[in-house]
mmCIF file with all atom_site columns, C-alpha atoms in Angstrom:
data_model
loop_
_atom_site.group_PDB
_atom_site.id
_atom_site.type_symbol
_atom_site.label_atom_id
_atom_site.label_alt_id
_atom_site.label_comp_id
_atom_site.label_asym_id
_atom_site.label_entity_id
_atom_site.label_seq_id
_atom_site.pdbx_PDB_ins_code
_atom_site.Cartn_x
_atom_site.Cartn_y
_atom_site.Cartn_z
_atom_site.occupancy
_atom_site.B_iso_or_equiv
_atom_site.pdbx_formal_charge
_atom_site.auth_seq_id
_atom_site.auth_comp_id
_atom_site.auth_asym_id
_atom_site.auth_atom_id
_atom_site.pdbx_PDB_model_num
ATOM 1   C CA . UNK P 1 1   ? 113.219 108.326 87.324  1.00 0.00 ? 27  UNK P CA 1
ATOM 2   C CA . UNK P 1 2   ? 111.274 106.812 84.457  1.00 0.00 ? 28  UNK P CA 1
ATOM 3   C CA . UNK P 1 3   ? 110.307 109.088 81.443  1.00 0.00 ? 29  UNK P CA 1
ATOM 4   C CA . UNK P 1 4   ? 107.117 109.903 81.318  1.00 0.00 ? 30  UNK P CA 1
ATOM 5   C CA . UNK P 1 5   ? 106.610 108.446 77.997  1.00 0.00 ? 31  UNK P CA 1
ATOM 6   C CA . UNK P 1 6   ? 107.094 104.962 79.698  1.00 0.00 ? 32  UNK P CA 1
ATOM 7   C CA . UNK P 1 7   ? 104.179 105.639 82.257  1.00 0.00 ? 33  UNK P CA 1
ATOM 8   C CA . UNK P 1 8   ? 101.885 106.991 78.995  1.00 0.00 ? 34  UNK P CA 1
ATOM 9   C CA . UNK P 1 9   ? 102.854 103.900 77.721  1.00 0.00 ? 35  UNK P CA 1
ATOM 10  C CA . UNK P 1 10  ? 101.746 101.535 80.521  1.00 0.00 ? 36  UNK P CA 1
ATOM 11  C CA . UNK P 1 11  ? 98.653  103.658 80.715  1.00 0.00 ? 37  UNK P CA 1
ATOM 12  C CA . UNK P 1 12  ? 97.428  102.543 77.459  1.00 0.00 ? 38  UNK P CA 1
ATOM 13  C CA . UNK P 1 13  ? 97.984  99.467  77.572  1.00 0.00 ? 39  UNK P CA 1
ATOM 14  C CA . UNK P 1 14  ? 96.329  98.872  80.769  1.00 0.00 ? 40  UNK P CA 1
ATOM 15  C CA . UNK P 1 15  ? 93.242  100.618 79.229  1.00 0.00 ? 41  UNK P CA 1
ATOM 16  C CA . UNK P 1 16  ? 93.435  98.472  76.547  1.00 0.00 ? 42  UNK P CA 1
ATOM 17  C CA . UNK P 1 17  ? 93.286  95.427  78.327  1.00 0.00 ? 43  UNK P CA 1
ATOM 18  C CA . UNK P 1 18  ? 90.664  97.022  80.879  1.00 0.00 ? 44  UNK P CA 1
ATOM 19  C CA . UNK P 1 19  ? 88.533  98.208  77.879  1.00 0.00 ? 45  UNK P CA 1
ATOM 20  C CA . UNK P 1 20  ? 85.020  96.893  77.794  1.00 0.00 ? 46  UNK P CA 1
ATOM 21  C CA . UNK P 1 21  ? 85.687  94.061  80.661  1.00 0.00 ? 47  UNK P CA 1
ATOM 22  C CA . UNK P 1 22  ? 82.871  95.785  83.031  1.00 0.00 ? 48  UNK P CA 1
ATOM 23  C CA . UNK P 1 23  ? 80.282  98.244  82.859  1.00 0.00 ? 49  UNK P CA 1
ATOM 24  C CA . UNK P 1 24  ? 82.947  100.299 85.425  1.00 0.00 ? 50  UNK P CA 1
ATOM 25  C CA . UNK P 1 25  ? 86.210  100.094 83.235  1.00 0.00 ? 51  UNK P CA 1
ATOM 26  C CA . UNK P 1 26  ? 86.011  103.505 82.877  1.00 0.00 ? 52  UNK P CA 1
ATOM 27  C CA . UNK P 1 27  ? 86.495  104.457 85.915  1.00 0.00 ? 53  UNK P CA 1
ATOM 28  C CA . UNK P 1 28  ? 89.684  102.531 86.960  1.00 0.00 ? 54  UNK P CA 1
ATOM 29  C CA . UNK P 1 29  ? 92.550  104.296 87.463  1.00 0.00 ? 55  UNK P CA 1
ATOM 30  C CA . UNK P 1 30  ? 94.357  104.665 84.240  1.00 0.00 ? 56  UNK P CA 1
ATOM 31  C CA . UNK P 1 31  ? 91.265  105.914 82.696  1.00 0.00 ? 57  UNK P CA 1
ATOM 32  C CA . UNK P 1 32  ? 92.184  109.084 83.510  1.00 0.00 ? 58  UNK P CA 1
ATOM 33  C CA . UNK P 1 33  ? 90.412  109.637 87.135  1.00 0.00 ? 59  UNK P CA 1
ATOM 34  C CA . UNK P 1 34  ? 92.877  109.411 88.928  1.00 0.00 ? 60  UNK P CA 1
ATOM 35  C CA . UNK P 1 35  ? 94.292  112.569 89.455  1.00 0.00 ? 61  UNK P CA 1
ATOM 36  C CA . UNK P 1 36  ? 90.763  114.340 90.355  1.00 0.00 ? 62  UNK P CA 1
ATOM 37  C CA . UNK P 1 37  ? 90.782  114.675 94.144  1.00 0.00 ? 63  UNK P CA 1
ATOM 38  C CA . UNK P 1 38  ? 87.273  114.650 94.216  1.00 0.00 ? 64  UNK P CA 1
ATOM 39  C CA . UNK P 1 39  ? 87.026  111.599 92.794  1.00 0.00 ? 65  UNK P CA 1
ATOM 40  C CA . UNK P 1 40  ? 89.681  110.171 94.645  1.00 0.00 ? 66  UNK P CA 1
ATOM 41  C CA . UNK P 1 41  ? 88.159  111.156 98.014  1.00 0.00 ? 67  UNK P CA 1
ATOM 42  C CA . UNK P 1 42  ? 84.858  110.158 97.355  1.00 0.00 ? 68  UNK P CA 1
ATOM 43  C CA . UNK P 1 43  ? 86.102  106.134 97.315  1.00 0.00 ? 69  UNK P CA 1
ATOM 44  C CA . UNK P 1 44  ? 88.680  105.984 99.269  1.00 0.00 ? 70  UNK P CA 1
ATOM 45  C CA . UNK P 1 45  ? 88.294  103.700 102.278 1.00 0.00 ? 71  UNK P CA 1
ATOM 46  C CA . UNK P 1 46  ? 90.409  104.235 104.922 1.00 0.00 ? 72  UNK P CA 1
ATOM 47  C CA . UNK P 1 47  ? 90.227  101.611 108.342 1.00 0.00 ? 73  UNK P CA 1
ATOM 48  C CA . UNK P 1 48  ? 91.798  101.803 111.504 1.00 0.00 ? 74  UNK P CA 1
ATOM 49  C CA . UNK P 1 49  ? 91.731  97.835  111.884 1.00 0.00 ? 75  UNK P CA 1
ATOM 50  C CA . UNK P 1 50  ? 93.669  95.033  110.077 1.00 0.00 ? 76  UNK P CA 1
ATOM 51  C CA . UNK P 1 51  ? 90.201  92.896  110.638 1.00 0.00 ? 77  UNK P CA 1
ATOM 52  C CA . UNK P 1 52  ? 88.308  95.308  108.934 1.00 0.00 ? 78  UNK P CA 1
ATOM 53  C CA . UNK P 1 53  ? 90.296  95.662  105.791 1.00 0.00 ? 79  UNK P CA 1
ATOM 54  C CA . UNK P 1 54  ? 89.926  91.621  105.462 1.00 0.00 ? 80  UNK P CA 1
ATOM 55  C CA . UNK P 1 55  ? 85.984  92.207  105.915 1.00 0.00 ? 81  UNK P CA 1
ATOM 56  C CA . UNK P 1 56  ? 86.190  95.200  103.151 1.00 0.00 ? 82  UNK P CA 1
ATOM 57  C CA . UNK P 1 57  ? 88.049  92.681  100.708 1.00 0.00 ? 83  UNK P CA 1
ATOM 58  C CA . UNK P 1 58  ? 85.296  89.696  100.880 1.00 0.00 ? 84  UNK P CA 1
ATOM 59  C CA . UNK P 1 59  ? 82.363  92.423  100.480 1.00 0.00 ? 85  UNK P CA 1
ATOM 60  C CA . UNK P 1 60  ? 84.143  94.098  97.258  1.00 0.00 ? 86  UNK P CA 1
ATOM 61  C CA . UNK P 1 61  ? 84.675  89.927  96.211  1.00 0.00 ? 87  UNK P CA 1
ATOM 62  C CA . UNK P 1 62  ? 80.778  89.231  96.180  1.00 0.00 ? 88  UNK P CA 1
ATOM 63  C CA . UNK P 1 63  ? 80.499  92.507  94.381  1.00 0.00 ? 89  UNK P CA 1
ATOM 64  C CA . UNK P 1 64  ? 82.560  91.737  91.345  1.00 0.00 ? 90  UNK P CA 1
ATOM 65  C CA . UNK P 1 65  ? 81.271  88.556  89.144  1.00 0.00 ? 91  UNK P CA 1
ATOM 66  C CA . UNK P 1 66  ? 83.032  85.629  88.760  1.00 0.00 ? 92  UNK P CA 1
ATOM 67  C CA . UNK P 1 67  ? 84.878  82.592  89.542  1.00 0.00 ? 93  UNK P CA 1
ATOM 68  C CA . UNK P 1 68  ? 87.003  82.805  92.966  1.00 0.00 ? 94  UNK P CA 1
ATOM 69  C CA . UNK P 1 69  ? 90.517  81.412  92.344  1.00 0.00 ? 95  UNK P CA 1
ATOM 70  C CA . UNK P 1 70  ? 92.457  80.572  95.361  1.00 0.00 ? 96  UNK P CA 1
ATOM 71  C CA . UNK P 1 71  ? 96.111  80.814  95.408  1.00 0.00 ? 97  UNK P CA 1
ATOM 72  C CA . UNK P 1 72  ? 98.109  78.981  98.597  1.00 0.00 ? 98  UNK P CA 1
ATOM 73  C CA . UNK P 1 73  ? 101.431 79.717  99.887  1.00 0.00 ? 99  UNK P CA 1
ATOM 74  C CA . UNK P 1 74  ? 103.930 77.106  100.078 1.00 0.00 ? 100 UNK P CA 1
ATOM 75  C CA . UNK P 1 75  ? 102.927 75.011  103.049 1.00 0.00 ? 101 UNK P CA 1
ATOM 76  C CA . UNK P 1 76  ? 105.358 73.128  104.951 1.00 0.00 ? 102 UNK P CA 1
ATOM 77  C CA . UNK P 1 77  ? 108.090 73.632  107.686 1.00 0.00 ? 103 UNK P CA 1
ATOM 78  C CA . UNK P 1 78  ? 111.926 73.923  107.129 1.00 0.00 ? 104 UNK P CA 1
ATOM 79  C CA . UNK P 1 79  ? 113.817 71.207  107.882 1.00 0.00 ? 105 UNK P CA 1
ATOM 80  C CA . UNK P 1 80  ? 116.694 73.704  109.046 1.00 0.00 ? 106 UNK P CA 1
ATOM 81  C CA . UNK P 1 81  ? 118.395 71.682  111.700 1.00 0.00 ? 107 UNK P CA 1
ATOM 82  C CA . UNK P 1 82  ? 119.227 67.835  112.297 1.00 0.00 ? 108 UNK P CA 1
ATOM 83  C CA . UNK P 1 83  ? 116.462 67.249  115.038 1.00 0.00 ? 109 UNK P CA 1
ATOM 84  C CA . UNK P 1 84  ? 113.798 64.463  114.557 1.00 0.00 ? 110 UNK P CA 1
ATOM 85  C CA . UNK P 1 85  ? 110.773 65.971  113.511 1.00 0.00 ? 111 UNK P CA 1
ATOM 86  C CA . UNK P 1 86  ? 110.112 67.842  116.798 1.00 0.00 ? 112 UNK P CA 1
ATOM 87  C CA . UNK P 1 87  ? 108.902 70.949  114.073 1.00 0.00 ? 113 UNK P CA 1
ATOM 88  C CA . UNK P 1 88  ? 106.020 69.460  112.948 1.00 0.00 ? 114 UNK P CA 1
ATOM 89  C CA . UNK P 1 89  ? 104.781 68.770  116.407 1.00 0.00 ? 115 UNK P CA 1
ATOM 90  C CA . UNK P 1 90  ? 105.771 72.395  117.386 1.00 0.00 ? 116 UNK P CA 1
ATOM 91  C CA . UNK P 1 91  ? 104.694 73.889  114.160 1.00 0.00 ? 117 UNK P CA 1
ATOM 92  C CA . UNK P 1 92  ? 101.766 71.933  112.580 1.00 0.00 ? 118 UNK P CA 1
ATOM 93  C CA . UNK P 1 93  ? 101.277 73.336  109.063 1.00 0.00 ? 119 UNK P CA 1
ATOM 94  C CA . UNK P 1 94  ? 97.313  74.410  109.998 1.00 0.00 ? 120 UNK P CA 1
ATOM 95  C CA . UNK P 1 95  ? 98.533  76.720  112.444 1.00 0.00 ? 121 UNK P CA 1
ATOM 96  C CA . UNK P 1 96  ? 100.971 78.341  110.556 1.00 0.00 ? 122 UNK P CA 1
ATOM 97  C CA . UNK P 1 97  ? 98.722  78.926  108.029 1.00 0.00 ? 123 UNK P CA 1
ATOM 98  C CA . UNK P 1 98  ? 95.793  80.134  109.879 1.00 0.00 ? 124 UNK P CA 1
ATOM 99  C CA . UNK P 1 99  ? 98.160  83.213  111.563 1.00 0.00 ? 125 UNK P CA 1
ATOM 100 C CA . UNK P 1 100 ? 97.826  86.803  110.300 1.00 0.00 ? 126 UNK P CA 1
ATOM 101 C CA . UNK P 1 101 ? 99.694  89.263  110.471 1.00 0.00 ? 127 UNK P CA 1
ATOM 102 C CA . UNK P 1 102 ? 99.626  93.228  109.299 1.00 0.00 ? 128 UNK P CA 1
ATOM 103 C CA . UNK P 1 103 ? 101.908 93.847  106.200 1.00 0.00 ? 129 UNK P CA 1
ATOM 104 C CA . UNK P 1 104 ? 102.508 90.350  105.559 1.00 0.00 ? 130 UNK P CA 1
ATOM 105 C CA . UNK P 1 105 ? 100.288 88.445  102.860 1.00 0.00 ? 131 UNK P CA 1
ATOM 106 C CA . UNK P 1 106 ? 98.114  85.760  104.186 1.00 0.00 ? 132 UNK P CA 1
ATOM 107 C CA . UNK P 1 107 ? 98.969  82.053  103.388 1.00 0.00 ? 133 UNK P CA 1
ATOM 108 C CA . UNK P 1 108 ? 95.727  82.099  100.557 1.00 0.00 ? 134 UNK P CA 1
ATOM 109 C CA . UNK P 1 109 ? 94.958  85.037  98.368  1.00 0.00 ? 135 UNK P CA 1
ATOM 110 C CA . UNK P 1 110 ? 91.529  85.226  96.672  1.00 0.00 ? 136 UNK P CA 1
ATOM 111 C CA . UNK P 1 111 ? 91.067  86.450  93.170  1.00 0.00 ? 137 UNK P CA 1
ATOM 112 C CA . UNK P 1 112 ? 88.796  87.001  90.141  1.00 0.00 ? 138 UNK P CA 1
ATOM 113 C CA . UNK P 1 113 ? 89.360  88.485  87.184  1.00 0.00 ? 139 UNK P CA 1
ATOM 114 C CA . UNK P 1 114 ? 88.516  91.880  86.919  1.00 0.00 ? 140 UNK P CA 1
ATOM 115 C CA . UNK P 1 115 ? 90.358  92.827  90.552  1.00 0.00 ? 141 UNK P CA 1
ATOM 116 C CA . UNK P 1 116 ? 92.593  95.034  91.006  1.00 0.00 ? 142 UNK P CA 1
ATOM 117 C CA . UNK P 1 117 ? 96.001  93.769  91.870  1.00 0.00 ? 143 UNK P CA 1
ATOM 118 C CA . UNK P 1 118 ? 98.975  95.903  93.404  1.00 0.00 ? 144 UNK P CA 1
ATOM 119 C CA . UNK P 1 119 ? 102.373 93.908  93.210  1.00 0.00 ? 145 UNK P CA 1
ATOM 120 C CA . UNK P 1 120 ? 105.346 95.783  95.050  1.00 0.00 ? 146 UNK P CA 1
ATOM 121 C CA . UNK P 1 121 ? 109.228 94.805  94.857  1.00 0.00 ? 147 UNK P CA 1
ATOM 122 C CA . UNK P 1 122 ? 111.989 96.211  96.506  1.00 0.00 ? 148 UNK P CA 1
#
């Protein structure tokens, strides 16, 4: 377990760098909100559909100002085996990248500055 001086730490730096970036920075989550349940409850959006989440993400977009940057996946197939190109037939690269699927990213990601990002390792 971290000490808690670390998370302090990361804290203020995030509110430094969130500081006066939007009329809302004060209400991110390291400005010290987060741990009010009330406040928590009050925006938390909970769906019971992947489709919908996807639909909640491009409404928040528009709502945020900003340049869209658009961030692509590597996009080709593995040449694994010794067979002649039967993969790309099989497997054309617009296919693959039009499938979704829960808990796995997408093959673009859309950003602007000023969203939120969550990165998780494991």
């Amino acid at each position: 377990m971290a000490n808690k001086l670390c998370f302090e730490a990361f804290s203020k730096i995030l509110r430094d760098i969130l500081r006066d970036r939007h009329k809302y920075s004060s209400d991110k989550p390291f400005g010290q909100k987060y741990n009010d349940p009330e406040y928590l409850k009050e925006r938390e959006i909970l769906t019971p559909k992947y489709e919908l989440v996807h639909e909640l993400n491009d409404v928040i977009m528009k709502m945020i100002l900003g340049e869209v940057r658009t961030y692509y996946s590597c996009d080709n197939v593995s040449k694994a085996s010794t067979k002649t190109g039967e993969e790309d037939i099989l497997y054309p690269t617009k296919f693959l990248n039009n499938m979704r699927f829960p808990r796995i990213p997408n093959h673009d990601i859309h950003l602007k500055v000023g969203i939120p990002v969550m990165i998780l390792t494991n």
